[in-house]
XYZ file of N, CA, C and O in Angstrom:
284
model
N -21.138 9.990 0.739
C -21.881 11.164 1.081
C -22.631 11.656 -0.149
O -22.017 11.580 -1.213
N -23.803 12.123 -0.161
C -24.669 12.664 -1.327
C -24.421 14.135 -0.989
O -24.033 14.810 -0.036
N -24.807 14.278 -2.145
C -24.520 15.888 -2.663
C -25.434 16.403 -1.574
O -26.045 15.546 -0.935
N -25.667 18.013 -1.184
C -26.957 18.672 -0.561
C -27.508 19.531 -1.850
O -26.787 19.878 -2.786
N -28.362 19.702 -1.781
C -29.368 20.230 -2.791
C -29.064 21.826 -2.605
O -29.254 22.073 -1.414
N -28.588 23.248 -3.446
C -28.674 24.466 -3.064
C -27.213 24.539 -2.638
O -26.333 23.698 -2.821
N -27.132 25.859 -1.961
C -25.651 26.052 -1.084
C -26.172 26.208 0.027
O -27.289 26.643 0.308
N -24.808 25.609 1.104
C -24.860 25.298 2.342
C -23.793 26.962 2.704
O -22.922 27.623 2.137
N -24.728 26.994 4.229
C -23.775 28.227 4.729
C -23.514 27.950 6.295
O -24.398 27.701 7.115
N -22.305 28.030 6.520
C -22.330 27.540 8.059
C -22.600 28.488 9.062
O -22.140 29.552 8.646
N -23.065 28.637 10.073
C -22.860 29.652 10.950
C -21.811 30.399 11.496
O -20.825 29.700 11.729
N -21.664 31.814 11.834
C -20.407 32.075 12.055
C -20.115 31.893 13.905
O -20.729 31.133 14.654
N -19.618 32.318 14.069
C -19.103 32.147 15.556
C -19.920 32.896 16.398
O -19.933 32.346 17.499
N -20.436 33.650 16.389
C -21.035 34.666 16.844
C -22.362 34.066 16.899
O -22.913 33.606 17.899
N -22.845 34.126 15.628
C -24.587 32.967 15.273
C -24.546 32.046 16.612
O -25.232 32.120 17.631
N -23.597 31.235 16.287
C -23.199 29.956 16.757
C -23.424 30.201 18.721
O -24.005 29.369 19.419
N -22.864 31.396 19.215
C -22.806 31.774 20.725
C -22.206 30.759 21.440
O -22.736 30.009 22.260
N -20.285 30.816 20.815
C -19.410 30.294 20.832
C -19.380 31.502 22.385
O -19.420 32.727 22.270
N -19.316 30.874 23.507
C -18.439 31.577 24.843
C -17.371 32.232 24.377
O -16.849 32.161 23.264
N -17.043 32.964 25.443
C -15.811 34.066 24.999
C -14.588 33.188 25.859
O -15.117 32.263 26.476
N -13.497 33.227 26.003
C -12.559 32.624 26.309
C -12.428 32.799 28.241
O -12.710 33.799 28.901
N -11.932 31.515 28.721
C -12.375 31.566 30.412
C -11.305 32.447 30.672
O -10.693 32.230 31.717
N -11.006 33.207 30.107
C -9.830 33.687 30.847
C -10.194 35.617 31.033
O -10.507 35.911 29.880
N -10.257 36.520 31.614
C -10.911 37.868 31.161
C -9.832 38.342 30.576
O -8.647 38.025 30.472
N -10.917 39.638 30.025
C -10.075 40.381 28.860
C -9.194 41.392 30.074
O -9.951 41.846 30.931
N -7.937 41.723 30.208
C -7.343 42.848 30.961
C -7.911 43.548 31.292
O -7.938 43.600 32.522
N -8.621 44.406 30.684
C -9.494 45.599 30.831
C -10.664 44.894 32.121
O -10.749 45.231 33.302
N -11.400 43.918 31.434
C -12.436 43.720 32.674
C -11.727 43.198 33.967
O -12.311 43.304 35.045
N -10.427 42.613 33.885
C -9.742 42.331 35.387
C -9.539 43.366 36.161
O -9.991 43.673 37.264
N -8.599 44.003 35.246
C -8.243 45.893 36.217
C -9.556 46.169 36.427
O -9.713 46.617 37.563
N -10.841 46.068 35.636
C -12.025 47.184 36.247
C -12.761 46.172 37.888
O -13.234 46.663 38.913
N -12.572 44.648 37.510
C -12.996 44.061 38.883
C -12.013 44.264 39.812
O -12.444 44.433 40.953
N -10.810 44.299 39.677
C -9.624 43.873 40.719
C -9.604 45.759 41.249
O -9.055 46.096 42.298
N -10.286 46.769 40.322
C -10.210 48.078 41.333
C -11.722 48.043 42.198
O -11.737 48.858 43.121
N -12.784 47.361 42.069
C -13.963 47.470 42.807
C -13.676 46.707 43.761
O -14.615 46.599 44.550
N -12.532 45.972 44.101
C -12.629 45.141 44.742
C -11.601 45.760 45.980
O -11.680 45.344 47.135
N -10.865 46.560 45.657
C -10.065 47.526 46.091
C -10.893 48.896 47.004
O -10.711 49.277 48.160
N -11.919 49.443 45.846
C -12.274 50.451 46.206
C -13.646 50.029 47.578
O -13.929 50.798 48.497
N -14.339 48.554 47.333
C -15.249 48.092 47.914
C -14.869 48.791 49.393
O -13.807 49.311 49.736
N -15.995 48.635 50.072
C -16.105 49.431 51.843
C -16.265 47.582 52.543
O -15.552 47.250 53.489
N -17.126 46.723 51.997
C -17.204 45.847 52.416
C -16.972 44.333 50.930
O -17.854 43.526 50.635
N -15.922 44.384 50.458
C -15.878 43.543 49.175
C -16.221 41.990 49.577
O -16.088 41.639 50.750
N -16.688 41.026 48.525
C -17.163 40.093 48.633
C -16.504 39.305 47.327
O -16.231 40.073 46.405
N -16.156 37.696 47.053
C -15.683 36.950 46.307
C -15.973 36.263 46.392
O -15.387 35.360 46.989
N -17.409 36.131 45.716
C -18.277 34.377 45.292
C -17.077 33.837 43.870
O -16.517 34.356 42.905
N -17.151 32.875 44.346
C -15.917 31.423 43.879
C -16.817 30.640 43.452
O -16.337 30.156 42.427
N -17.938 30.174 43.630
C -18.964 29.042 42.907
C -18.647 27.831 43.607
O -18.850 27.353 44.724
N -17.900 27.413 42.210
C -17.375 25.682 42.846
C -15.963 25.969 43.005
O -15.324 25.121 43.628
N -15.369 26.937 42.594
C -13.724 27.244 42.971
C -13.676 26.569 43.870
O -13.367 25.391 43.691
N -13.995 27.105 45.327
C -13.512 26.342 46.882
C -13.916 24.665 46.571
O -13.885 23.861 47.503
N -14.197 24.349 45.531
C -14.053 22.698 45.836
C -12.658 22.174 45.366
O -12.326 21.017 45.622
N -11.624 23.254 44.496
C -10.519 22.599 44.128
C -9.711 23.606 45.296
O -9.878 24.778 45.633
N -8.603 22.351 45.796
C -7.914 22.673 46.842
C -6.860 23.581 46.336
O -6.456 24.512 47.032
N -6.447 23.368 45.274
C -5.414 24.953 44.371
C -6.069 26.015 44.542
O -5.859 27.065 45.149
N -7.047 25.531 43.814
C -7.709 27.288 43.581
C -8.164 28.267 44.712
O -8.382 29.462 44.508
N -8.325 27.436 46.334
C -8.223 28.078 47.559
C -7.520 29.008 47.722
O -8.023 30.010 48.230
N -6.525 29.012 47.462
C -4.962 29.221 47.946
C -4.876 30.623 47.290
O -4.581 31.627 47.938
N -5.227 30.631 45.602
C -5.319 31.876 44.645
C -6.204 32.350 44.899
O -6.092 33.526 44.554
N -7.754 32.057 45.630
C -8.716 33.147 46.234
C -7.930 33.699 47.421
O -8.004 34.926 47.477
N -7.134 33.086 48.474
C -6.813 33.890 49.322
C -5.752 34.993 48.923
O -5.651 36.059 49.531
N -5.000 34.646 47.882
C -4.304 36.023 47.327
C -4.577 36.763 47.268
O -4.228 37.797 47.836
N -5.606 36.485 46.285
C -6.527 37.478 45.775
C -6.881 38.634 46.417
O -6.717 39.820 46.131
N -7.604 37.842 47.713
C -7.986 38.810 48.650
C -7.441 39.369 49.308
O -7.874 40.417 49.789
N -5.803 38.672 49.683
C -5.073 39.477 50.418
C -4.294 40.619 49.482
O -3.933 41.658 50.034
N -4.062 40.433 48.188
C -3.694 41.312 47.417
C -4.753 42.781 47.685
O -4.389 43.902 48.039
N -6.196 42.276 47.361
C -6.735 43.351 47.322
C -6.933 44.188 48.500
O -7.325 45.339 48.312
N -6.685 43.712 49.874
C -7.324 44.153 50.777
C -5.480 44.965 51.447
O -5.329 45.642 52.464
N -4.649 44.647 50.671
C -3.425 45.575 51.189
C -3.211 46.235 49.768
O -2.069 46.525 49.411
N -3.914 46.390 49.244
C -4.265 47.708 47.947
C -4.998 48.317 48.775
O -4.443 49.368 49.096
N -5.711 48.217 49.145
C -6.751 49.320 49.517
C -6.864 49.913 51.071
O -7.771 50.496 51.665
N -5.296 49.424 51.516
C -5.131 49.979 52.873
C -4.451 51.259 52.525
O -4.127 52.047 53.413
């Protein structure tokens, strides 16, 4: 390896627009999982979720969780 000419500076994480982690922060779950509660007519776009046969199963929780919250 040859030297680089000057100093090198790497980007930080942020620069970089490193994604935030797939998982939500608490705070934004409780604030979706109460609109979803408080909704008159709530809705749960899944994307490609409904193509994995697990992850069916945890949207229907979901919904049944939320929809006997908000009875």
């Amino acid at each position: 390896m040859l030297k680089f000419p000057g100093k090198t500076a790497f980007p930080t994480r942020d620069e970089l627009g490193i994604a935030r982690p797939a998982w939500p922060d608490p705070s934004d779950a409780k604030r979706a999982a109460q609109w979803l509660i408080e909704a008159r007519n709530p809705v749960i776009y899944c994307g490609t979720a409904g193509r994995n046969a697990e992850a069916v199963g945890e949207i229907l929780r979901l919904a049944e969780i939320a929809r006997l919250a908000g009875e």
